[in-house]
Coordinates of C-alpha atoms in Angstrom, one line a residue:
M828 CA 86.5 126.5 -118.1
K829 CA 89.2 127.8 -115.8
G830 CA 92.4 125.7 -115.3
M831 CA 92.9 123.5 -112.3
D832 CA 95.1 125.8 -110.4
H833 CA 92.1 127.0 -108.3
I834 CA 91.3 123.5 -107.0
R835 CA 92.7 122.1 -103.8
N836 CA 91.8 118.5 -102.6
F837 CA 92.7 117.7 -99.1
C838 CA 91.8 115.4 -96.2
I839 CA 92.2 115.6 -92.4
I840 CA 94.3 112.9 -90.7
A841 CA 93.8 112.6 -86.9
H842 CA 93.4 110.0 -84.2
I843 CA 89.9 109.4 -82.8
D844 CA 88.8 112.3 -80.7
H845 CA 91.4 114.8 -81.7
G846 CA 88.8 117.2 -83.0
K847 CA 88.7 116.3 -86.7
S848 CA 84.9 116.7 -87.2
T849 CA 84.8 119.9 -85.2
L850 CA 87.5 121.3 -87.3
A851 CA 85.6 120.4 -90.4
D852 CA 82.6 122.2 -89.0
R853 CA 84.6 125.4 -88.5
L854 CA 86.0 125.3 -92.0
L855 CA 82.5 125.0 -93.5
E856 CA 81.3 127.8 -91.3
F857 CA 84.2 130.1 -92.1
T858 CA 83.9 129.6 -95.9
G859 CA 80.1 130.3 -95.7
T860 CA 79.3 126.8 -97.0
L861 CA 76.8 126.5 -94.2
T862 CA 74.3 129.0 -93.0
N863 CA 73.7 129.2 -89.2
R864 CA 70.4 127.5 -89.6
Q865 CA 72.0 124.4 -91.0
M866 CA 74.7 124.3 -88.4
Q867 CA 74.9 121.5 -85.9
A868 CA 77.9 120.0 -84.2
Q869 CA 79.7 117.4 -86.3
V870 CA 77.7 118.2 -89.3
L871 CA 79.4 115.5 -91.5
D872 CA 78.7 112.7 -89.1
N873 CA 75.1 112.1 -89.9
M874 CA 74.5 108.6 -88.6
D875 CA 73.1 108.4 -85.0
L876 CA 75.7 105.9 -84.1
E877 CA 78.5 108.2 -85.3
R878 CA 77.1 111.1 -83.2
E879 CA 76.8 109.0 -80.1
K880 CA 80.1 107.3 -80.2
G881 CA 81.8 110.4 -81.4
I882 CA 83.6 108.6 -84.3
T883 CA 83.4 108.9 -88.0
I884 CA 82.3 105.6 -89.6
K885 CA 81.7 106.6 -93.3
A886 CA 83.9 108.9 -95.2
H887 CA 82.3 112.1 -96.6
A888 CA 83.2 114.8 -99.0
I889 CA 82.2 118.4 -99.2
Q890 CA 83.1 121.3 -101.4
M891 CA 83.8 124.9 -100.2
Q892 CA 84.5 128.1 -102.0
Y893 CA 87.1 130.3 -100.5
K894 CA 88.2 133.8 -101.6
Q895 CA 91.8 134.9 -101.1
D896 CA 93.6 137.9 -102.7
G897 CA 90.7 138.4 -105.1
R898 CA 90.8 134.8 -106.4
E899 CA 88.2 132.2 -105.7
Y900 CA 89.4 128.8 -104.8
T901 CA 87.5 125.5 -104.8
L902 CA 88.4 123.4 -101.8
N903 CA 87.3 119.8 -101.6
L904 CA 87.5 118.3 -98.1
I905 CA 87.4 114.6 -98.1
D906 CA 86.7 113.4 -94.6
T907 CA 88.1 110.0 -93.5
P908 CA 87.2 107.6 -90.8
G909 CA 89.9 107.5 -88.0
H910 CA 89.4 104.0 -86.8
V911 CA 91.8 101.2 -87.6
D912 CA 89.0 98.9 -88.9
F913 CA 88.4 101.2 -91.8
S914 CA 92.0 101.7 -92.9
Y915 CA 91.4 100.6 -96.5
E916 CA 88.7 103.3 -96.9
V917 CA 91.2 105.8 -95.4
S918 CA 93.9 104.8 -97.9
R919 CA 91.5 105.4 -100.8
S920 CA 90.4 108.8 -99.4
I921 CA 94.0 109.7 -99.1
A922 CA 94.7 108.7 -102.6
A923 CA 92.1 111.1 -103.9
C924 CA 93.9 114.1 -102.3
E925 CA 97.0 116.2 -102.9
G926 CA 97.4 117.3 -99.3
A927 CA 96.5 116.5 -95.8
L928 CA 95.9 118.4 -92.5
L929 CA 97.6 116.4 -89.8
V930 CA 95.6 117.3 -86.7
V931 CA 97.3 116.6 -83.3
D932 CA 95.6 117.2 -80.0
A933 CA 97.8 119.7 -78.0
S934 CA 96.9 117.9 -74.7
Q935 CA 97.4 114.3 -75.9
G936 CA 100.2 114.4 -78.4
I937 CA 100.7 112.0 -81.3
E938 CA 98.9 108.6 -81.2
A939 CA 99.3 105.4 -83.1
Q940 CA 96.5 105.9 -85.6
T941 CA 97.8 109.4 -86.5
I942 CA 101.2 107.8 -87.3
S943 CA 99.8 105.0 -89.5
N944 CA 97.6 107.3 -91.4
L945 CA 100.4 109.8 -91.8
Y946 CA 102.6 107.0 -93.3
L947 CA 99.8 106.3 -95.8
A948 CA 99.7 109.9 -96.7
L949 CA 103.4 110.1 -97.2
E950 CA 103.3 107.0 -99.4
H951 CA 100.9 108.9 -101.7
N952 CA 103.3 111.9 -101.7
L953 CA 100.8 114.2 -100.0
E954 CA 101.8 117.6 -98.8
I955 CA 101.4 117.6 -95.0
I956 CA 100.2 120.6 -93.1
P957 CA 100.6 120.1 -89.3
V958 CA 97.8 121.6 -87.2
M959 CA 98.0 121.6 -83.4
N960 CA 94.4 121.6 -82.2
K961 CA 92.8 122.3 -78.8
I962 CA 95.5 124.9 -77.7
D963 CA 92.9 126.6 -75.6
L964 CA 92.7 123.6 -73.1
P965 CA 94.2 124.3 -69.7
H966 CA 96.3 121.1 -69.8
A967 CA 97.6 121.7 -73.4
M968 CA 101.3 121.2 -73.8
P969 CA 102.1 123.1 -77.0
E970 CA 105.9 123.0 -76.6
E971 CA 106.2 119.2 -76.1
V972 CA 103.7 118.4 -78.8
T973 CA 105.5 120.8 -81.2
D974 CA 108.7 118.8 -80.6
E975 CA 106.9 115.5 -81.3
I976 CA 105.5 116.8 -84.6
V977 CA 108.8 118.2 -85.7
D978 CA 110.5 114.8 -84.9
L979 CA 107.8 112.9 -86.7
I980 CA 107.6 114.8 -90.0
G981 CA 110.7 116.9 -90.0
C982 CA 109.1 120.3 -90.5
K983 CA 110.1 123.6 -88.9
P984 CA 108.3 124.6 -85.7
E985 CA 106.9 127.7 -87.3
D986 CA 105.2 125.5 -90.0
I987 CA 102.8 124.2 -87.4
I988 CA 99.5 126.0 -87.2
R989 CA 98.1 126.5 -83.8
A990 CA 94.4 126.2 -83.7
S991 CA 91.3 125.6 -81.6
A992 CA 88.4 124.3 -83.6
K993 CA 86.0 124.8 -80.7
E994 CA 86.9 128.4 -80.2
G995 CA 87.5 129.1 -83.9
I996 CA 91.2 130.1 -83.4
G997 CA 93.5 129.7 -86.4
I998 CA 90.9 128.6 -88.9
E999 CA 91.8 131.3 -91.4
D1000 CA 95.5 130.4 -91.1
I1001 CA 94.6 126.8 -92.0
L1002 CA 92.6 127.8 -95.1
K1003 CA 95.5 130.1 -96.2
A1004 CA 98.0 127.2 -95.7
V1005 CA 95.7 124.9 -97.7
V1006 CA 95.7 127.3 -100.7
K1007 CA 99.4 128.2 -100.4
R1008 CA 101.1 124.8 -99.5
I1009 CA 98.9 122.2 -101.1
P1010 CA 99.7 121.8 -104.9
S1011 CA 96.8 122.0 -107.3
P1012 CA 95.8 118.8 -109.0
K1013 CA 97.6 117.6 -112.2
G1014 CA 95.7 115.9 -115.0
D1015 CA 94.6 116.3 -118.6
P1016 CA 90.8 117.1 -119.1
N1017 CA 91.1 115.8 -122.7
A1018 CA 92.7 112.4 -121.9
P1019 CA 90.6 109.2 -121.6
L1020 CA 88.5 109.3 -118.4
Q1021 CA 90.1 108.0 -115.3
A1022 CA 88.2 108.6 -112.0
M1023 CA 88.6 106.8 -108.7
I1024 CA 85.7 105.9 -106.4
F1025 CA 86.5 106.7 -102.8
D1026 CA 83.1 106.3 -101.3
S1027 CA 79.5 105.4 -101.9
V1028 CA 76.3 106.2 -100.1
F1029 CA 72.9 104.5 -100.4
N1030 CA 69.9 106.6 -101.1
S1031 CA 66.6 104.8 -100.8
F1032 CA 65.0 106.8 -103.6
R1033 CA 67.8 106.9 -106.2
G1034 CA 70.0 103.9 -105.5
I1035 CA 73.7 104.2 -104.8
E1036 CA 75.4 107.6 -105.1
V1037 CA 79.1 107.1 -106.0
Y1038 CA 81.6 109.7 -104.9
F1039 CA 84.6 109.9 -107.1
R1040 CA 87.7 112.0 -107.9
V1041 CA 88.6 112.6 -111.5
F1042 CA 92.3 112.2 -112.3
N1043 CA 92.2 112.5 -116.1
G1044 CA 89.5 113.2 -118.7
T1045 CA 86.1 114.7 -118.3
I1046 CA 82.8 113.0 -117.3
R1047 CA 79.6 114.5 -118.8
K1048 CA 75.9 114.1 -117.9
G1049 CA 74.4 111.3 -119.9
D1050 CA 77.7 109.6 -120.7
K1051 CA 78.0 105.8 -120.7
V1052 CA 80.5 104.9 -118.0
K1053 CA 82.2 101.6 -117.0
F1054 CA 83.4 100.4 -113.6
V1055 CA 86.7 98.6 -114.3
S1056 CA 86.8 95.9 -111.5
T1057 CA 83.2 94.7 -111.9
D1058 CA 83.1 95.3 -115.6
Q1059 CA 79.6 96.8 -115.4
Q1060 CA 78.3 99.7 -117.5
Y1061 CA 75.9 102.4 -116.5
N1062 CA 74.5 105.7 -117.7
A1063 CA 75.5 108.8 -115.8
D1064 CA 72.0 110.0 -115.1
E1065 CA 73.1 112.8 -112.9
I1066 CA 76.5 114.1 -112.0
G1067 CA 77.4 117.1 -109.8
V1068 CA 79.5 118.5 -106.9
L1069 CA 78.9 118.0 -103.2
K1070 CA 78.0 121.0 -101.2
L1071 CA 75.9 120.3 -98.1
E1072 CA 73.2 119.5 -100.7
K1073 CA 74.1 118.0 -104.0
Q1074 CA 74.5 120.4 -106.9
P1075 CA 74.0 118.9 -110.4
R1076 CA 76.5 119.9 -113.1
Q1077 CA 76.8 119.2 -116.8
E1078 CA 80.4 118.1 -116.6
I1079 CA 83.2 117.4 -114.1
S1080 CA 86.7 117.5 -115.4
A1081 CA 90.2 116.4 -114.2
G1082 CA 91.2 117.4 -110.7
N1083 CA 87.7 117.8 -109.3
V1084 CA 85.6 115.7 -106.9
G1085 CA 81.9 114.8 -107.6
Y1086 CA 79.1 112.4 -107.3
L1087 CA 77.4 110.1 -109.8
I1088 CA 73.9 108.7 -109.7
S1089 CA 72.9 106.0 -112.1
G1090 CA 70.3 103.9 -110.4
I1091 CA 72.7 101.2 -109.1
K1092 CA 70.7 99.0 -106.6
E1093 CA 73.5 96.9 -105.0
A1094 CA 76.3 98.1 -102.8
K1095 CA 78.3 95.1 -104.0
E1096 CA 78.5 96.6 -107.5
V1097 CA 80.3 99.7 -106.3
K1098 CA 83.8 99.0 -104.9
V1099 CA 85.8 101.6 -103.1
G1100 CA 89.0 102.2 -105.0
D1101 CA 87.6 101.1 -108.3
T1102 CA 88.2 103.1 -111.5
I1103 CA 85.4 104.7 -113.6
T1104 CA 86.1 105.1 -117.3
H1105 CA 84.4 105.4 -120.7
P1106 CA 83.7 102.1 -122.4
E1107 CA 84.6 103.6 -125.9
K1108 CA 88.1 104.8 -125.0
P1109 CA 89.0 103.3 -121.6
G1110 CA 91.6 104.9 -119.3
Q1111 CA 93.9 102.8 -117.2
A1112 CA 92.8 101.3 -113.9
I1113 CA 94.1 103.2 -110.9
H1114 CA 96.7 101.4 -108.9
G1115 CA 96.0 100.3 -105.4
F1116 CA 92.5 98.8 -105.8
E1117 CA 91.7 95.7 -103.7
N1118 CA 88.6 93.9 -102.6
V1119 CA 87.8 94.6 -99.0
K1120 CA 88.7 91.5 -97.0
P1121 CA 86.8 90.7 -93.8
M1122 CA 89.2 90.0 -90.9
V1123 CA 86.8 88.7 -88.2
F1124 CA 84.1 86.2 -88.6
A1125 CA 81.1 85.5 -86.3
G1126 CA 77.7 83.8 -86.4
I1127 CA 74.6 86.0 -86.0
Y1128 CA 71.5 84.1 -85.0
P1129 CA 68.0 85.4 -84.2
V1130 CA 66.9 84.8 -80.6
E1131 CA 63.5 83.6 -81.8
T1132 CA 64.1 81.0 -84.4
S1133 CA 60.9 82.1 -86.2
E1134 CA 62.5 85.5 -87.0
F1135 CA 65.1 84.0 -89.4
E1136 CA 63.5 85.4 -92.5
E1137 CA 63.1 88.9 -91.0
L1138 CA 66.8 88.7 -90.0
R1139 CA 67.7 87.8 -93.6
A1140 CA 65.7 90.8 -94.9
S1141 CA 67.5 93.1 -92.4
M1142 CA 70.9 91.8 -93.4
E1143 CA 70.1 92.4 -97.1
K1144 CA 69.1 96.0 -96.3
L1145 CA 72.2 96.6 -94.2
Q1146 CA 74.3 95.3 -97.1
L1147 CA 72.8 98.0 -99.3
N1148 CA 74.5 100.5 -97.0
D1149 CA 77.6 98.7 -96.2
A1150 CA 79.3 96.7 -98.9
S1151 CA 82.1 95.5 -96.6
L1152 CA 79.7 93.3 -94.7
V1153 CA 79.9 89.7 -96.0
W1154 CA 77.4 87.0 -95.0
E1155 CA 76.1 83.6 -95.8
P1156 CA 73.5 81.3 -94.2
E1157 CA 74.6 78.7 -91.7
T1158 CA 73.0 76.3 -89.3
S1159 CA 74.0 75.3 -85.8
A1160 CA 72.6 72.4 -83.8
A1161 CA 72.4 74.6 -80.7
L1162 CA 71.1 77.9 -82.2
G1163 CA 69.1 76.8 -85.3
F1164 CA 69.3 78.9 -88.5
G1165 CA 71.5 82.0 -88.7
F1166 CA 74.2 83.7 -90.7
R1167 CA 78.0 83.5 -90.8
C1168 CA 79.2 87.1 -91.2
G1169 CA 82.6 88.6 -92.0
F1170 CA 83.5 92.0 -90.6
L1171 CA 86.4 94.4 -91.0
G1172 CA 87.2 94.3 -87.3
M1173 CA 85.6 94.3 -83.8
L1174 CA 84.3 97.8 -84.0
H1175 CA 82.6 97.1 -87.4
M1176 CA 81.0 94.0 -85.8
E1177 CA 79.7 96.0 -82.9
I1178 CA 78.3 98.7 -85.2
I1179 CA 76.5 96.1 -87.4
Q1180 CA 75.0 94.5 -84.3
E1181 CA 73.8 97.9 -83.0
R1182 CA 72.3 98.8 -86.4
L1183 CA 70.4 95.5 -86.6
E1184 CA 68.9 96.2 -83.2
R1185 CA 68.2 99.9 -83.8
E1186 CA 67.2 100.2 -87.4
F1187 CA 65.4 96.8 -87.7
G1188 CA 64.4 95.9 -84.1
M1189 CA 66.1 92.5 -84.3
T1190 CA 67.5 90.9 -81.2
V1191 CA 70.4 88.6 -82.1
I1192 CA 72.9 86.3 -80.5
T1193 CA 76.4 86.6 -81.8
T1194 CA 78.7 83.7 -81.5
V1195 CA 82.4 83.8 -80.7
P1196 CA 84.3 85.9 -83.2
S1197 CA 87.1 84.1 -85.0
V1198 CA 89.6 84.9 -87.7
Q1199 CA 90.2 83.1 -91.0
F1200 CA 92.7 80.3 -90.9
K1201 CA 94.2 78.4 -93.8
A1202 CA 94.5 74.6 -93.6
Y1203 CA 96.9 72.8 -95.9
L1204 CA 95.7 69.2 -96.3
T1205 CA 97.9 66.2 -97.0
N1206 CA 96.3 65.8 -100.5
G1207 CA 97.6 69.2 -101.4
E1208 CA 94.4 71.2 -101.1
V1209 CA 94.2 74.5 -99.2
M1210 CA 91.0 75.2 -97.2
E1211 CA 89.9 78.5 -95.8
I1212 CA 88.4 78.1 -92.3
N1213 CA 86.0 80.8 -91.1
A1214 CA 84.3 78.8 -88.4
P1215 CA 85.4 76.1 -85.9
S1216 CA 82.9 73.7 -87.5
E1217 CA 84.8 73.8 -90.8
M1218 CA 88.1 72.6 -89.2
P1219 CA 89.3 69.5 -91.1
D1220 CA 90.2 66.2 -89.4
P1221 CA 93.7 66.6 -87.8
T1222 CA 94.9 63.3 -89.4
A1223 CA 94.3 64.8 -92.9
T1224 CA 95.9 68.1 -92.2
E1225 CA 99.5 68.9 -92.9
R1226 CA 99.7 72.3 -91.3
I1227 CA 97.5 75.2 -90.3
E1228 CA 98.4 78.9 -90.9
E1229 CA 96.9 81.9 -89.1
P1230 CA 97.0 85.6 -90.0
F1231 CA 99.6 87.7 -88.3
I1232 CA 99.6 91.4 -87.8
R1233 CA 102.1 94.1 -87.0
A1234 CA 100.8 96.2 -84.1
Q1235 CA 102.1 99.6 -83.1
I1236 CA 101.4 100.7 -79.6
I1237 CA 102.2 104.2 -78.3
S1238 CA 102.1 104.7 -74.5
K1239 CA 103.7 106.4 -71.6
A1240 CA 107.0 105.0 -70.6
E1241 CA 105.8 103.8 -67.2
F1242 CA 103.5 101.2 -68.7
I1243 CA 106.0 99.5 -70.9
G1244 CA 106.5 96.5 -68.7
A1245 CA 102.8 95.7 -68.4
I1246 CA 102.2 96.2 -72.1
I1247 CA 105.1 93.9 -73.1
K1248 CA 103.8 91.2 -70.7
L1249 CA 100.3 91.5 -72.2
C1250 CA 101.7 91.1 -75.7
M1251 CA 103.9 88.1 -74.7
D1252 CA 100.8 86.4 -73.1
K1253 CA 99.1 86.9 -76.5
R1254 CA 102.0 85.1 -78.3
G1255 CA 103.4 88.4 -79.5
I1256 CA 107.1 89.0 -80.5
I1257 CA 108.5 92.4 -79.8
I1258 CA 110.2 93.9 -82.9
N1259 CA 111.1 97.4 -82.0
Q1260 CA 111.0 100.0 -79.2
N1261 CA 111.3 103.6 -80.0
Y1262 CA 111.2 106.7 -77.7
L1263 CA 109.2 109.5 -79.3
T1264 CA 109.9 111.8 -76.3
T1265 CA 111.4 111.0 -72.9
D1266 CA 108.0 109.9 -71.7
R1267 CA 106.3 108.4 -74.8
V1268 CA 107.3 105.1 -76.3
E1269 CA 106.3 103.4 -79.6
L1270 CA 106.4 99.6 -79.3
T1271 CA 106.1 97.4 -82.4
F1272 CA 105.0 93.8 -82.1
E1273 CA 104.2 91.0 -84.4
M1274 CA 101.3 88.8 -83.1
P1275 CA 98.5 86.6 -84.3
L1276 CA 95.3 88.4 -85.2
A1277 CA 93.3 85.8 -83.3
E1278 CA 94.7 87.0 -80.0
I1279 CA 93.6 90.6 -80.6
V1280 CA 90.1 89.8 -81.6
F1281 CA 88.8 89.1 -78.1
D1282 CA 89.6 91.7 -75.5
F1283 CA 93.1 92.8 -76.3
F1284 CA 92.2 96.4 -76.7
D1285 CA 90.2 96.6 -73.5
K1286 CA 93.0 95.1 -71.5
L1287 CA 95.5 97.4 -73.2
K1288 CA 93.4 100.4 -72.1
T1289 CA 93.1 99.0 -68.6
I1290 CA 96.8 98.4 -67.9
S1291 CA 97.8 101.8 -69.4
R1292 CA 95.0 103.7 -67.7
G1293 CA 93.6 104.7 -71.0
Y1294 CA 96.9 106.2 -72.3
A1295 CA 97.9 103.6 -74.9
S1296 CA 96.8 103.8 -78.5
L1297 CA 96.9 100.8 -80.9
D1298 CA 97.1 100.5 -84.6
Y1299 CA 97.7 97.3 -86.6
H1300 CA 97.8 96.0 -90.1
L1301 CA 98.0 92.5 -91.6
I1302 CA 101.4 91.1 -92.6
G1303 CA 100.5 87.7 -93.8
F1304 CA 99.9 84.1 -92.7
R1305 CA 102.3 82.0 -90.6
E1306 CA 102.2 78.4 -89.5
S1307 CA 100.8 77.7 -86.0
D1308 CA 99.8 74.7 -84.0
M1309 CA 96.0 75.4 -83.8
V1310 CA 93.4 72.9 -82.5
K1311 CA 89.7 72.8 -82.3
L1312 CA 88.4 72.9 -78.7
D1313 CA 84.9 71.3 -78.4
V1314 CA 82.5 71.9 -75.5
M1315 CA 80.4 68.9 -74.5
L1316 CA 77.3 68.9 -72.3
N1317 CA 76.5 65.3 -71.1
G1318 CA 78.5 64.0 -74.1
D1319 CA 76.8 66.1 -76.7
K1320 CA 78.9 68.7 -78.6
V1321 CA 77.6 72.2 -78.5
D1322 CA 78.9 73.6 -81.8
A1323 CA 78.2 77.3 -81.0
L1324 CA 80.6 77.2 -78.0
S1325 CA 83.6 75.5 -79.8
A1326 CA 86.6 77.6 -80.7
I1327 CA 89.9 77.3 -82.5
V1328 CA 92.8 77.9 -80.1
H1329 CA 96.5 77.4 -79.9
R1330 CA 97.5 74.1 -78.5
G1331 CA 99.6 75.6 -75.8
K1332 CA 96.6 77.5 -74.4
A1333 CA 93.9 75.0 -75.1
Q1334 CA 93.9 73.3 -71.7
E1335 CA 93.8 76.6 -69.7
W1336 CA 91.1 77.9 -72.1
G1337 CA 89.1 74.8 -71.7
R1338 CA 89.3 74.9 -67.9
K1339 CA 88.2 78.5 -67.7
L1340 CA 85.4 78.0 -70.1
C1341 CA 84.0 75.0 -68.2
E1342 CA 84.1 77.0 -64.9
K1343 CA 82.3 79.9 -66.5
L1344 CA 79.6 77.7 -68.0
K1345 CA 79.1 76.0 -64.7
E1346 CA 78.1 79.4 -63.2
L1347 CA 75.9 80.3 -66.1
I1348 CA 74.0 77.1 -67.0
P1349 CA 71.0 76.7 -64.6
R1350 CA 70.8 73.5 -62.6
H1351 CA 68.6 70.7 -63.9
M1352 CA 66.8 67.8 -62.4
F1353 CA 69.8 65.6 -63.4
E1354 CA 73.5 66.2 -63.2
V1355 CA 75.2 67.8 -66.1
A1356 CA 78.8 67.0 -67.1
I1357 CA 80.5 70.0 -68.8
Q1358 CA 83.6 68.9 -70.7
A1359 CA 86.1 70.5 -72.9
A1360 CA 87.8 68.2 -75.4
I1361 CA 90.4 68.3 -78.2
G1362 CA 89.4 65.5 -80.5
Q1363 CA 88.8 62.5 -78.3
K1364 CA 90.9 63.8 -75.4
I1365 CA 89.0 65.5 -72.5
V1366 CA 91.1 68.4 -71.2
A1367 CA 88.7 69.8 -68.5
R1368 CA 85.6 68.9 -66.7
E1369 CA 83.1 70.5 -64.4
T1370 CA 80.0 68.8 -62.9
L1371 CA 76.8 70.7 -62.4
S1372 CA 75.0 68.8 -59.6
A1373 CA 71.3 68.0 -59.9
I1374 CA 68.5 69.7 -58.0
R1375 CA 67.4 67.0 -55.6
K1376 CA 63.9 66.6 -54.4
N1377 CA 63.8 65.3 -50.8
V1378 CA 62.2 61.8 -51.4
L1379 CA 62.8 60.8 -47.8
A1380 CA 60.5 63.4 -46.4
K1381 CA 57.5 61.0 -46.1
C1382 CA 59.7 58.1 -44.9
Y1383 CA 59.9 58.8 -41.2
G1384 CA 61.6 56.3 -38.8
G1385 CA 62.3 52.8 -40.0
D1386 CA 65.6 51.3 -40.9
I1387 CA 68.2 52.5 -43.5
S1388 CA 67.4 50.0 -46.2
R1389 CA 63.9 51.5 -46.8
K1390 CA 65.5 54.9 -47.3
R1391 CA 68.2 53.4 -49.5
K1392 CA 65.5 51.7 -51.7
L1393 CA 63.8 55.1 -52.2
L1394 CA 67.1 56.8 -53.1
E1395 CA 68.1 54.1 -55.5
K1396 CA 64.7 54.5 -57.2
Q1397 CA 65.3 58.2 -57.5
K1398 CA 68.8 57.7 -58.9
K1399 CA 67.4 55.4 -61.6
G1400 CA 64.8 58.0 -62.5
K1401 CA 67.5 60.8 -62.7
K1402 CA 69.6 58.6 -64.9
R1403 CA 66.7 57.9 -67.3
M1404 CA 65.9 61.6 -67.3
R1405 CA 69.4 62.5 -68.2
Q1406 CA 69.2 60.2 -71.3
I1407 CA 66.1 61.8 -72.7
G1408 CA 66.5 65.3 -71.1
T1409 CA 68.4 68.0 -73.0
V1410 CA 70.5 70.7 -71.3
E1411 CA 69.1 74.2 -71.7
V1412 CA 71.8 76.7 -72.4
P1413 CA 70.9 80.4 -71.8
Q1414 CA 72.0 83.2 -74.1
E1415 CA 74.5 84.5 -71.6
A1416 CA 76.5 81.3 -71.8
F1417 CA 77.2 81.8 -75.5
M1418 CA 78.7 85.2 -74.7
A1419 CA 80.7 83.6 -71.8
V1420 CA 83.6 82.8 -74.1
L1421 CA 84.1 86.5 -74.8
K1422 CA 84.5 87.2 -71.1
I1423 CA 87.3 84.7 -70.4
D1424 CA 90.4 86.4 -69.0

């Protein structure tokens, strides 16, 4: 067995749409890992959704052989998702590497996600190779972007590799730099086994395939292995390395990346960031593991109540593929039976909904997304609140805390005013303002996660004409004056429309919600009172007038009292109808809450 000095493990850090997947394609092509027949654009993004949206959702890994100066090197490329929702997965992929290619689009410059992932890489002491991509574009600005990169990571301008993944320019320079600048992995093949899981993929024939990076020790085919955080033991039925197809091997030792198949059925048993070791002589757990915490909670209900069991089966199958989806059954008076789901963020929620509709043909209603609050009760208990219906009685509550985030926004200087105003409206506090160049500013805010969940990103893009980029991470819980806002139709609470909002915004929110519902709920034979209430106090009301049948049509001539008698009779009928009638709420109305400005 050769030493580890011929192995290089690296990942690619880039903002969405800066050409990461295309660059990966070129590297695979150049090293001959792919034949022309296998080649398709974005070969690592193999989910339909990934290809359509042009984003990477799951991390991937692939191994290339590259010859230089008569030596053959093994290069392991660990692909990472670029989106902020998946930042924990990114941090684990980065921890599995010794170096990173920092890809910056020559026409757009540095963006918020590039910076946050770069900081992650620097925390893990990775060697950074800056690459300026898309230099062939007519509106590329290589000089300005070079200055930005130099300011950001403090390298020399000549260290930056100029490339165009689309045209195949600079690909060889990148590979040479990977071999030359990135250190080979350290580790002892004879020490106790210590390998970190950075990804897992569900295979419907063989169970879960676990992708790992070995730091110390050697894993052999047929070994008994133990996953530290779940304390489960398995047999290593097959191990191997990842080319485009899997290639089985007898053993994988320190420094290398591989896969393990041992017939695991549940995605929950495999946790990203967990440590694999031998039960006989266990290695130490690798630092940095955490359970993935959902940030955004929403109810998912079948449109047809009879499809509840089908929806449950679909959710179970989805969970096989995606361990970060958390769900439990819940019931709602308005929508019947459904599930309360936890997601990593808004993009994750959108993807799950799309996959339910595509892969399983389910049509679902999603309720208003909310975040997790903590309620401290007067008797000293702490409750976690994931849905408005779980909110405890205000008299028994001492205080309520909500999650806060630190947001980094990078934009052109001309949009600063509008962005600061938007963040102030969302109860944000400005922490820092930093000019990257004369025209690009990085703003740092602290603000409640609940305010970002709705439409913050869309608004940010609108006011900055698409130029702003956002990145955020959780910084902890803080006390806030939160109240539960109920919506009542003719005095009956509709639980699916209630929301937890800040007291200062509750009245305005209630008013807008009532106006919106008035447009969306169809008129009935009786009048409908739409009210928003906090506890017993009504804060807003709209009245949806009844459809009237003209009962006077057959009463021609005669004096007014005959007409009045008929109208009184009609009025009584309407009143009785209102008592037994229920208000029908269409599906659009449940989504109305999301559309409130």
